[in-house]
Each structure stands twice: as structure tokens, then as C-alpha cells.
Amino acid sequence: MKNTQNFISKQADRFLNELIILLKIPSVSADPSYKSQVTDCAKHLANSFKEIGLDKIEICQTAGYPIVYGEKIIDPSLPTVLVYGHYDVQPADPIDLWTSPPFEPVIKKTVIHPAGAIFARGACDDKGQMFMHLKAVEAMLSSGELPCNVKFMIEGEEEVGSGNLAIFVKENKEKLKADIILVSDTGMLANDVPSVTTGLRGLSYVEVEVTGPNRDLHSGLYGGCVANPINVLAEMIASLHDENGKVNIPGFYDRVVELTDTERQEMAKAPFSHEAYCKALDLKETMGEANYSTMERGSIRPTLDVNGIWGGYIGEGAKTVIASKAFAKISMRLVPDQNPEEITALFTHHFNKIAPNSVRVLVKPHHGGEAAVTPIDSIGYKAASMAYEKSFGKKPIPVRSGGSIPIVALFERELGLKTILMGFGLDSDAIHSPNEHFGLFNFYKGIETIPYFYKYFKELNSNP
Ligand code: BES
Ligand code: MN
Ligand code: MN
């Protein structure tokens, strides 16, 4: 991999400039007003595939945004790596909290990234991380050192639930035939504490609507006489956790796989400072389910959170009114073996049941997905571990993450393939938040590490 690494060093500036161009395209999948820019981003990516020398490049149309496909098959008898990532990004709002415009990338130094970080929506999630794979493959191809076949499948709807990718995967099993799926869309513990993500949580997402009277009412004439949907919703939400921080929905924990004491002790070895955690978030104290650590609460335990709540008068000054309706968006993060449809059904049943007769409730399900875990004794994991050891000089720690990439469970079910999650972002990189960024160290370390994965994956496949 000498020539590959030399190529990367020589082309470092160009790689960064190309990422900057990609980050300038506002490919916000959730907001229909960005429709043409999301489509442009797919075309731009297909062109990048062409530039690095991939074959069979295709912009695969779906009922939503396209999936960009490309491959390099050097020898059918060699193992094949299927790279997955997404070119869509989260909405940038609230815009005024950004210190520089979200789609005008700039490089700034931070305490955590003294070598600089690139600030832009999608810098870490996932354009910056997905682009590392293009550049790593470019470097291997240009140096004649690509050890495996490679297929790229980059979608434009990850941030809105990957609904059309699920259909695409089911309909294109032959095209997607591979030995392993490789994804960089997660994080690692710290720049000097490399880690490989071995688990993702599942998700069940619902929107609730509580209706009281059929119109908004004068709060003096009617206050105290009719149900106020906002008061009622607040009480209903408050009742969804018990005094131990457990989710109070009957059946919610029925299928949860509990970790053994040994597994929990193993997990607790990962470095974690409660003090630094609180300090970074300006908190006096953390909270969560009793008898579990913060790391556990955020990875191996299921949770329920209100993501948004609205209703009534929120304009200037005071308006004395009882609103007719109140709303909330609620996410439940799931762990193995919880089933998202079943959890949504349990929630819906329970929410209807606890509603007083004075209101009507409506529960609208949104997207969801199953949790996924990766074994650490597989060839794929070993190859990743060896690759990190080579580039970071130390073995990575296996860590289960709290985030979700619902398509990973589907890859396993439909394609029978395990996914290796080689994430290079940091939790402090502010993904989905204002001032999202990605460390230059992380970007280049990713490009440096990925080729070693290919090398060791090939070697371990022929000689396990
Ligand atoms: N890349 C993230 C997921 C992630 C980030 C996992 C960091 C682990 C560590 C992904 O783009 C994402 O945001 N997923 C959504 C779910 C999706 C269905 C919208 C999430 O986790 O909220
Ligand atoms: Mn992502
Ligand atoms: Mn995301």
C-alpha cells in the first residue's frame, strides 16, 4: 500500500478542494424546495465516480431521490466490498446559530481539531465520510493496488428513512452481490482513541395530535371547564417515563436483549469521563434509566424522547386562548430484538388508552428501523481492527452507538451481508446541529485507513 499512501499524501489538497465543492451543494432531502439541488448532487457524484475510474456508473431512479451506483470488478474470484453512504443532508436550520453559512464550507481550528476542521452541513454526516471512500479507492486504483472488487451504492434519502433504498435493495440482489458492506457514517471515541462501531439502535418515530374543543377558545370564558389539549398532552408525555427513568409503555421491554455482566464490564472499559461529558454540554448532571451508566443509556438501552412539541399561541406578547389542538413528535430508540412495528403499535395502543375522555388523540407513524449489531470475531471486523492498528498505531475499541442507520439491518436480512461501521467522526462534530464540522485529521485518517481494510480483508479471506 506504499504507492497508495504516497498518492494520498501528494493529492491531499486536491481531495479537500473536491470535498468543498461537494459540500456546497445543498442536498437537503427533507425539504422539497431543495429538490433540484438534491438531484444535482446525485449527478455531481456520478461524475466523481467517473473521475476516479469506476465502471457501470448509473444514476438509479427511484420513487424519490436517485441512488448513485458504480463498481470496479478487477477479478471475479476476489472478494467484493460494497460501500454504502448517503449524499443527502439534514436541513441546516436554525440558520442564525451558524457562525458561517452552512453551504459555504470554511476551515477553522477548534480545541478538539487543532489541525482544523471543515465546517458545513454534511461535512461529517455523511458527505465528508462517504467521500473518503471515493478518494481511498481512487488512490488504490491509480497506484494499481486495489486488492478487492468494489461496488459503491450512495443514496439520497438516508435522512428521511431510506424508504426507496429498501425497495432498490430487494430488487437488485444480484447487482449488489458482495462479501461485506463497508460504511463510514458513524463516529469514533476520540482522535487518539480509535473505535469501530459494533451496534446501532433501531428507531420508531411517531407524531401525535391531541384535539380538545373543535375551535380555539377564550381562556377566561372556557378555562377550567374544558380539556386544554396542551395541558393534557404535557401530562400524557410526562407519564411515559416512571420514577426510575424507564419507559412506561406496557410490553416496551419485552423483547429487549439484556447484556451479560461480562459484556457490560467489557463495555465499561471504554474511556468515558462523566465530568468532561457534562462540561461539554453545560450540564450540572446527567439523567436516565436507573442502574445504567451514561454509555449504556445511550447505546444498549431503549429510550423515548420528545423531539418537538407545539400548539397554541407562540407569537409576540400574550394571547389568552385555549388551543383546539396540541402536537408532538416522539422518537423511540430501540435495541435488539425490539421490533419497530410492534413498538409503534404498543405506543399507539397505550397513548390512546391513557387519553382522558375529554380529548381525542391521533397517532401517526413515521419511519422506523431495526437495531443492528456486528460480531467482533468476523473476518470483516478483524480486517477493520488491523487497518486501524496500522494507521493509528493502536487497536480500536468496539463500541455500540446510540444512533440509527435503519438500512443496516435490512442489508443483513435481504442480502445476508454484515456491515462494518468504520466511522471517523466525533460526537462533538455537531451532526444535525448548527456548525457541523469534520476534522481534517479525521478526513485524512479515514482515507489512509480504508485501503488497509481492503488489503487485510483480502488477505484474511484467502487465509482466515
Ligand atoms: N449517520 C447518522 C447515524 C449515526 C450518527 C449513527 C452517529 C451513529 C453515530 C444518520 O445519518 C442518521 O442521522 N440517522 C438517523 C435516523 C434516520 C432514519 C433519519 C438518526 O439516527 O436519527
Ligand atoms: Mn448519516
Ligand atoms: Mn444523519
PDB file of C-alpha atoms and ligand atoms in Angstrom, residues 86 90 125 158-159 185 431-432, ligand 3:
ATOM      1  CA  HIS A  86     -25.522   8.978   1.689  1.00  0.00           C
ATOM      2  CA  GLN A  90     -30.205  17.317   7.241  1.00  0.00           C
ATOM      3  CA  ASP A 125     -22.801  13.275   8.110  1.00  0.00           C
ATOM      4  CA  GLU A 158     -30.955   8.365   4.375  1.00  0.00           C
ATOM      5  CA  GLU A 159     -32.020  11.358   6.448  1.00  0.00           C
ATOM      6  CA  ASP A 185     -21.452   7.117   8.773  1.00  0.00           C
ATOM      7  CA  ILE A 431     -24.008  16.429  13.170  1.00  0.00           C
ATOM      8  CA  HIS A 432     -27.642  17.529  12.598  1.00  0.00           C
TER       9      HIS A 432
HETATM   10 MN    MN B   3     -27.862  11.935   9.839  1.00  0.00          MN
END
